[in-house]
mmCIF file of C-alpha atoms in Angstrom:
data_model
loop_
_atom_site.group_PDB
_atom_site.id
_atom_site.type_symbol
_atom_site.label_atom_id
_atom_site.label_comp_id
_atom_site.label_asym_id
_atom_site.label_seq_id
_atom_site.Cartn_x
_atom_site.Cartn_y
_atom_site.Cartn_z
ATOM 1 C CA UNK N 1 11.444 -125.620 22.757
ATOM 2 C CA UNK N 2 8.419 -127.271 21.288
ATOM 3 C CA UNK N 3 5.474 -126.660 19.853
ATOM 4 C CA UNK N 4 2.986 -127.254 22.683
ATOM 5 C CA UNK N 5 5.498 -125.361 25.744
ATOM 6 C CA UNK N 6 3.198 -122.631 26.321
ATOM 7 C CA UNK N 7 5.714 -119.529 26.596
ATOM 8 C CA UNK N 8 5.205 -115.859 27.597
ATOM 9 C CA UNK N 9 5.612 -113.125 24.853
ATOM 10 C CA UNK N 10 4.760 -109.808 25.123
ATOM 11 C CA UNK N 11 4.119 -106.982 22.133
ATOM 12 C CA UNK N 12 6.207 -104.710 23.304
ATOM 13 C CA UNK N 13 9.197 -106.319 24.362
ATOM 14 C CA UNK N 14 11.165 -106.518 21.196
ATOM 15 C CA UNK N 15 11.283 -102.889 21.365
ATOM 16 C CA UNK N 16 11.692 -99.452 23.785
ATOM 17 C CA UNK N 17 8.514 -99.776 25.247
ATOM 18 C CA UNK N 18 7.240 -100.485 28.632
ATOM 19 C CA UNK N 19 4.035 -101.704 28.207
ATOM 20 C CA UNK N 20 2.187 -103.761 25.590
ATOM 21 C CA UNK N 21 -0.224 -100.913 25.391
ATOM 22 C CA UNK N 22 1.842 -98.857 24.900
ATOM 23 C CA UNK N 23 3.410 -100.598 22.256
ATOM 24 C CA UNK N 24 0.332 -100.054 20.284
ATOM 25 C CA UNK N 25 -0.463 -97.392 20.242
ATOM 26 C CA UNK N 26 2.441 -96.146 19.077
ATOM 27 C CA UNK N 27 2.143 -98.619 16.242
ATOM 28 C CA UNK N 28 -1.619 -97.113 15.625
ATOM 29 C CA UNK N 29 -0.293 -93.843 15.677
ATOM 30 C CA UNK N 30 2.371 -94.516 13.229
ATOM 31 C CA UNK N 31 -0.406 -96.042 10.761
ATOM 32 C CA UNK N 32 -2.597 -92.802 10.578
ATOM 33 C CA UNK N 33 1.032 -90.927 9.720
ATOM 34 C CA UNK N 34 1.267 -93.524 6.492
ATOM 35 C CA UNK N 35 -2.409 -92.923 5.882
ATOM 36 C CA UNK N 36 -2.180 -88.960 6.332
ATOM 37 C CA UNK N 37 -3.310 -87.538 3.027
ATOM 38 C CA UNK N 38 -1.452 -83.574 2.767
ATOM 39 C CA UNK N 39 -2.569 -81.370 -0.196
ATOM 40 C CA UNK N 40 -1.728 -78.753 -1.960
ATOM 41 C CA UNK N 41 1.817 -79.585 -0.788
ATOM 42 C CA UNK N 42 3.332 -75.704 -0.701
ATOM 43 C CA UNK N 43 7.199 -74.839 0.624
ATOM 44 C CA UNK N 44 7.928 -72.118 2.140
ATOM 45 C CA UNK N 45 10.610 -69.264 0.948
ATOM 46 C CA UNK N 46 14.065 -71.739 1.562
ATOM 47 C CA UNK N 47 12.304 -74.306 -0.484
ATOM 48 C CA UNK N 48 11.894 -77.006 2.167
ATOM 49 C CA UNK N 49 8.436 -78.513 2.215
ATOM 50 C CA UNK N 50 6.228 -77.843 4.559
ATOM 51 C CA UNK N 51 4.893 -80.573 6.787
ATOM 52 C CA UNK N 52 4.879 -80.370 10.891
ATOM 53 C CA UNK N 53 1.654 -79.412 13.029
ATOM 54 C CA UNK N 54 3.723 -76.358 13.775
ATOM 55 C CA UNK N 55 4.865 -75.003 10.813
ATOM 56 C CA UNK N 56 0.987 -74.406 10.642
ATOM 57 C CA UNK N 57 -0.023 -72.780 13.625
ATOM 58 C CA UNK N 58 1.756 -69.472 13.223
ATOM 59 C CA UNK N 59 0.557 -67.842 10.372
ATOM 60 C CA UNK N 60 2.467 -65.269 10.257
ATOM 61 C CA UNK N 61 5.332 -67.600 9.705
ATOM 62 C CA UNK N 62 4.079 -69.374 7.375
ATOM 63 C CA UNK N 63 1.666 -65.995 5.355
ATOM 64 C CA UNK N 64 1.314 -68.383 1.585
ATOM 65 C CA UNK N 65 0.955 -71.826 3.432
ATOM 66 C CA UNK N 66 -2.856 -73.802 3.078
ATOM 67 C CA UNK N 67 -2.725 -77.084 3.933
ATOM 68 C CA UNK N 68 -5.331 -79.245 4.129
ATOM 69 C CA UNK N 69 -4.995 -82.792 5.829
ATOM 70 C CA UNK N 70 -6.758 -85.078 5.740
ATOM 71 C CA UNK N 71 -7.291 -88.679 7.604
ATOM 72 C CA UNK N 72 -8.057 -91.594 5.931
ATOM 73 C CA UNK N 73 -11.431 -92.912 7.693
ATOM 74 C CA UNK N 74 -11.752 -89.930 9.775
ATOM 75 C CA UNK N 75 -15.163 -87.609 7.957
ATOM 76 C CA UNK N 76 -14.117 -84.867 6.587
ATOM 77 C CA UNK N 77 -15.038 -81.727 8.110
ATOM 78 C CA UNK N 78 -14.288 -78.552 6.287
ATOM 79 C CA UNK N 79 -15.327 -75.100 8.043
ATOM 80 C CA UNK N 80 -18.036 -73.464 6.344
ATOM 81 C CA UNK N 81 -18.448 -69.579 6.395
ATOM 82 C CA UNK N 82 -22.555 -68.886 7.823
ATOM 83 C CA UNK N 83 -24.443 -67.126 6.228
ATOM 84 C CA UNK N 84 -24.666 -63.592 6.315
ATOM 85 C CA UNK N 85 -28.621 -61.715 7.980
ATOM 86 C CA UNK N 86 -31.202 -61.222 4.926
ATOM 87 C CA UNK N 87 -30.684 -57.510 5.933
ATOM 88 C CA UNK N 88 -27.176 -57.466 4.909
ATOM 89 C CA UNK N 89 -27.295 -60.788 2.955
ATOM 90 C CA UNK N 90 -30.764 -58.764 1.001
ATOM 91 C CA UNK N 91 -30.578 -55.801 -0.988
ATOM 92 C CA UNK N 92 -33.045 -53.517 2.174
ATOM 93 C CA UNK N 93 -34.815 -51.952 -1.084
ATOM 94 C CA UNK N 94 -35.657 -55.082 -3.054
ATOM 95 C CA UNK N 95 -38.810 -55.075 -0.277
ATOM 96 C CA UNK N 96 -37.995 -58.982 1.902
ATOM 97 C CA UNK N 97 -37.350 -59.574 4.989
ATOM 98 C CA UNK N 98 -38.302 -61.678 7.728
ATOM 99 C CA UNK N 99 -41.534 -61.055 7.504
ATOM 100 C CA UNK N 100 -41.937 -62.069 4.134
ATOM 101 C CA UNK N 101 -44.077 -65.264 3.254
ATOM 102 C CA UNK N 102 -42.439 -68.110 0.549
ATOM 103 C CA UNK N 103 -45.252 -67.027 -1.601
ATOM 104 C CA UNK N 104 -43.780 -63.105 -0.772
ATOM 105 C CA UNK N 105 -40.380 -64.180 -2.221
ATOM 106 C CA UNK N 106 -41.194 -65.727 -5.429
ATOM 107 C CA UNK N 107 -43.024 -62.657 -6.189
ATOM 108 C CA UNK N 108 -40.150 -60.470 -6.052
ATOM 109 C CA UNK N 109 -38.077 -62.402 -8.798
ATOM 110 C CA UNK N 110 -41.055 -63.963 -10.560
ATOM 111 C CA UNK N 111 -42.630 -60.431 -10.868
ATOM 112 C CA UNK N 112 -45.186 -58.559 -12.291
ATOM 113 C CA UNK N 113 -44.062 -57.832 -15.317
ATOM 114 C CA UNK N 114 -42.471 -61.600 -16.377
ATOM 115 C CA UNK N 115 -45.699 -63.387 -15.229
ATOM 116 C CA UNK N 116 -47.225 -61.373 -17.659
ATOM 117 C CA UNK N 117 -45.066 -62.173 -20.516
ATOM 118 C CA UNK N 118 -45.050 -65.983 -19.715
ATOM 119 C CA UNK N 119 -49.258 -65.601 -20.178
ATOM 120 C CA UNK N 120 -49.045 -63.673 -23.153
ATOM 121 C CA UNK N 121 -46.852 -65.298 -24.356
ATOM 122 C CA UNK N 122 -48.752 -68.902 -23.457
ATOM 123 C CA UNK N 123 -52.068 -67.754 -24.763
ATOM 124 C CA UNK N 124 -50.239 -67.138 -28.435
ATOM 125 C CA UNK N 125 -48.593 -69.607 -28.465
ATOM 126 C CA UNK N 126 -52.091 -72.046 -28.525
ATOM 127 C CA UNK N 127 -53.038 -69.647 -31.042
ATOM 128 C CA UNK N 128 -51.123 -71.257 -32.965
ATOM 129 C CA UNK N 129 -51.721 -74.168 -32.455
ATOM 130 C CA UNK N 130 -55.394 -73.628 -33.429
ATOM 131 C CA UNK N 131 -54.198 -71.846 -36.538
ATOM 132 C CA UNK N 132 -51.662 -74.656 -37.478
ATOM 133 C CA UNK N 133 -54.302 -77.479 -37.447
ATOM 134 C CA UNK N 134 -58.158 -76.621 -36.181
ATOM 135 C CA UNK N 135 -59.199 -79.506 -34.155
ATOM 136 C CA UNK N 136 -56.830 -79.021 -31.220
ATOM 137 C CA UNK N 137 -57.674 -77.621 -28.530
ATOM 138 C CA UNK N 138 -60.712 -76.575 -28.703
ATOM 139 C CA UNK N 139 -61.830 -76.449 -25.205
ATOM 140 C CA UNK N 140 -59.029 -73.878 -24.291
ATOM 141 C CA UNK N 141 -60.234 -70.641 -22.243
ATOM 142 C CA UNK N 142 -57.760 -67.198 -22.542
ATOM 143 C CA UNK N 143 -55.013 -68.376 -18.450
ATOM 144 C CA UNK N 144 -54.803 -65.513 -16.355
ATOM 145 C CA UNK N 145 -52.317 -64.472 -13.824
ATOM 146 C CA UNK N 146 -54.080 -65.639 -11.164
ATOM 147 C CA UNK N 147 -54.396 -69.041 -12.958
ATOM 148 C CA UNK N 148 -51.130 -69.692 -13.792
ATOM 149 C CA UNK N 149 -50.560 -69.062 -10.667
ATOM 150 C CA UNK N 150 -52.442 -72.048 -9.787
ATOM 151 C CA UNK N 151 -50.789 -73.932 -12.801
ATOM 152 C CA UNK N 152 -47.333 -73.112 -10.613
ATOM 153 C CA UNK N 153 -48.381 -74.335 -7.374
ATOM 154 C CA UNK N 154 -49.607 -77.752 -8.880
ATOM 155 C CA UNK N 155 -45.939 -78.260 -10.769
ATOM 156 C CA UNK N 156 -44.221 -77.725 -7.721
ATOM 157 C CA UNK N 157 -45.433 -79.798 -5.639
ATOM 158 C CA UNK N 158 -46.015 -82.263 -8.267
ATOM 159 C CA UNK N 159 -41.352 -81.818 -7.328
ATOM 160 C CA UNK N 160 -42.441 -82.958 -3.713
ATOM 161 C CA UNK N 161 -44.874 -85.106 -4.439
ATOM 162 C CA UNK N 162 -43.253 -88.020 -7.452
ATOM 163 C CA UNK N 163 -46.345 -89.856 -8.369
ATOM 164 C CA UNK N 164 -45.540 -92.045 -11.638
ATOM 165 C CA UNK N 165 -47.941 -89.997 -13.987
ATOM 166 C CA UNK N 166 -49.533 -86.553 -14.206
ATOM 167 C CA UNK N 167 -52.987 -87.861 -13.966
ATOM 168 C CA UNK N 168 -52.211 -90.099 -11.088
ATOM 169 C CA UNK N 169 -52.380 -86.552 -9.948
ATOM 170 C CA UNK N 170 -56.018 -86.611 -9.735
ATOM 171 C CA UNK N 171 -56.618 -90.188 -8.343
ATOM 172 C CA UNK N 172 -59.545 -90.848 -6.612
ATOM 173 C CA UNK N 173 -58.840 -94.315 -5.499
ATOM 174 C CA UNK N 174 -58.951 -94.112 -1.718
ATOM 175 C CA UNK N 175 -54.882 -95.211 -2.236
ATOM 176 C CA UNK N 176 -53.400 -92.697 -4.427
ATOM 177 C CA UNK N 177 -56.368 -89.971 -3.676
ATOM 178 C CA UNK N 178 -54.034 -86.078 -3.280
ATOM 179 C CA UNK N 179 -57.412 -84.475 -2.882
ATOM 180 C CA UNK N 180 -55.790 -80.502 -3.219
ATOM 181 C CA UNK N 181 -54.450 -81.115 -7.308
ATOM 182 C CA UNK N 182 -58.699 -81.578 -8.016
ATOM 183 C CA UNK N 183 -59.593 -78.626 -5.088
ATOM 184 C CA UNK N 184 -56.957 -76.568 -7.013
ATOM 185 C CA UNK N 185 -57.538 -77.197 -10.908
ATOM 186 C CA UNK N 186 -59.296 -79.319 -13.020
ATOM 187 C CA UNK N 187 -56.325 -82.198 -14.620
ATOM 188 C CA UNK N 188 -57.557 -81.017 -18.172
ATOM 189 C CA UNK N 189 -56.644 -78.024 -18.089
ATOM 190 C CA UNK N 190 -53.669 -78.400 -15.829
ATOM 191 C CA UNK N 191 -53.004 -80.626 -18.861
ATOM 192 C CA UNK N 192 -53.944 -77.749 -21.651
ATOM 193 C CA UNK N 193 -52.306 -74.432 -19.430
ATOM 194 C CA UNK N 194 -48.606 -77.825 -19.905
ATOM 195 C CA UNK N 195 -49.196 -78.619 -23.261
ATOM 196 C CA UNK N 196 -49.589 -74.285 -24.310
ATOM 197 C CA UNK N 197 -47.090 -72.875 -21.736
ATOM 198 C CA UNK N 198 -44.868 -70.706 -23.979
ATOM 199 C CA UNK N 199 -42.433 -68.017 -23.140
ATOM 200 C CA UNK N 200 -41.417 -66.746 -26.498
ATOM 201 C CA UNK N 201 -43.149 -66.223 -29.877
ATOM 202 C CA UNK N 202 -42.288 -67.810 -32.236
ATOM 203 C CA UNK N 203 -42.716 -65.874 -35.329
ATOM 204 C CA UNK N 204 -39.816 -64.180 -33.689
ATOM 205 C CA UNK N 205 -38.084 -67.031 -34.315
ATOM 206 C CA UNK N 206 -35.011 -66.882 -37.715
ATOM 207 C CA UNK N 207 -35.309 -69.644 -39.405
ATOM 208 C CA UNK N 208 -31.469 -69.878 -39.711
ATOM 209 C CA UNK N 209 -31.396 -69.911 -35.492
ATOM 210 C CA UNK N 210 -28.951 -71.794 -34.142
ATOM 211 C CA UNK N 211 -29.617 -69.898 -29.902
ATOM 212 C CA UNK N 212 -30.326 -72.930 -28.105
ATOM 213 C CA UNK N 213 -32.201 -70.640 -25.163
ATOM 214 C CA UNK N 214 -34.181 -68.705 -27.522
ATOM 215 C CA UNK N 215 -36.738 -69.988 -26.713
ATOM 216 C CA UNK N 216 -36.497 -68.514 -23.416
ATOM 217 C CA UNK N 217 -37.079 -65.170 -25.305
ATOM 218 C CA UNK N 218 -36.484 -62.071 -22.259
ATOM 219 C CA UNK N 219 -37.367 -64.674 -19.220
ATOM 220 C CA UNK N 220 -34.265 -65.577 -17.929
ATOM 221 C CA UNK N 221 -32.491 -62.251 -18.231
ATOM 222 C CA UNK N 222 -35.561 -60.260 -16.524
ATOM 223 C CA UNK N 223 -34.939 -62.723 -13.803
ATOM 224 C CA UNK N 224 -31.468 -62.296 -13.283
ATOM 225 C CA UNK N 225 -32.463 -58.632 -13.481
ATOM 226 C CA UNK N 226 -34.331 -59.306 -10.208
ATOM 227 C CA UNK N 227 -31.273 -60.943 -8.430
ATOM 228 C CA UNK N 228 -29.425 -58.747 -8.843
ATOM 229 C CA UNK N 229 -31.282 -55.750 -7.594
ATOM 230 C CA UNK N 230 -31.795 -58.138 -4.848
ATOM 231 C CA UNK N 231 -28.604 -59.613 -4.017
ATOM 232 C CA UNK N 232 -25.679 -57.796 -2.254
ATOM 233 C CA UNK N 233 -22.881 -60.753 -2.983
ATOM 234 C CA UNK N 234 -20.769 -61.113 -1.201
ATOM 235 C CA UNK N 235 -16.658 -62.295 -2.081
ATOM 236 C CA UNK N 236 -17.969 -66.192 -2.129
ATOM 237 C CA UNK N 237 -20.621 -67.922 -3.871
ATOM 238 C CA UNK N 238 -22.078 -71.531 -4.319
ATOM 239 C CA UNK N 239 -24.312 -71.722 -7.335
ATOM 240 C CA UNK N 240 -26.625 -75.097 -6.565
ATOM 241 C CA UNK N 241 -27.741 -78.012 -8.886
ATOM 242 C CA UNK N 242 -29.895 -76.254 -11.728
ATOM 243 C CA UNK N 243 -32.290 -78.386 -13.338
ATOM 244 C CA UNK N 244 -33.813 -76.967 -16.317
ATOM 245 C CA UNK N 245 -37.477 -77.828 -18.798
ATOM 246 C CA UNK N 246 -36.800 -77.200 -22.173
ATOM 247 C CA UNK N 247 -39.354 -75.547 -23.505
ATOM 248 C CA UNK N 248 -40.831 -76.900 -26.873
#
């Protein structure tokens, strides 16, 4: 046979399939089977590997079998159980309903007792700084609960509106201006509260302290207590990322 001679060739002529389409389909299925990853590899009661789909269809036949099948290049979409309705997930006597606003919900966890402690410790810490240096924070005025909520509001907004520096949130440049911040609080006042923000009395910290979380004082425990009061914990919990700001 010469190289220039045209020869009719069929992919399936050397196989048991009747057409090229049937041959290619089977080849694709074979490739998929090779790319199949089974984990974990469980065994039935007699020690034989469980690798058949039919074996997995009857949960009563293999009650201990839990095989997850994953194909390469195919999106993995695990089944996720829906959250329970708020009336079930949240304890009814905690005071949160579907009609509760975001602020009302936040104030249930960051309650008056916690806020008052933050206000107290912040004012005390500023006095601590002023005793150390009489020229520090000369313009300071005592912060109260309402002003602390305004401070929290601006701090949370900064997480939504990202700017290079704190001063940029009070910029009057028409390209960068965000009037909301200046309407709530001046930049100098925000920075003063930020500098003085504190959760624990430094005078109560032992000189040889080794507790890395002592600067949180009672704040974290009180927050945890409020969550325990609020939530009916289920069998499965998902822990999301938590960002912690280390306080002086």
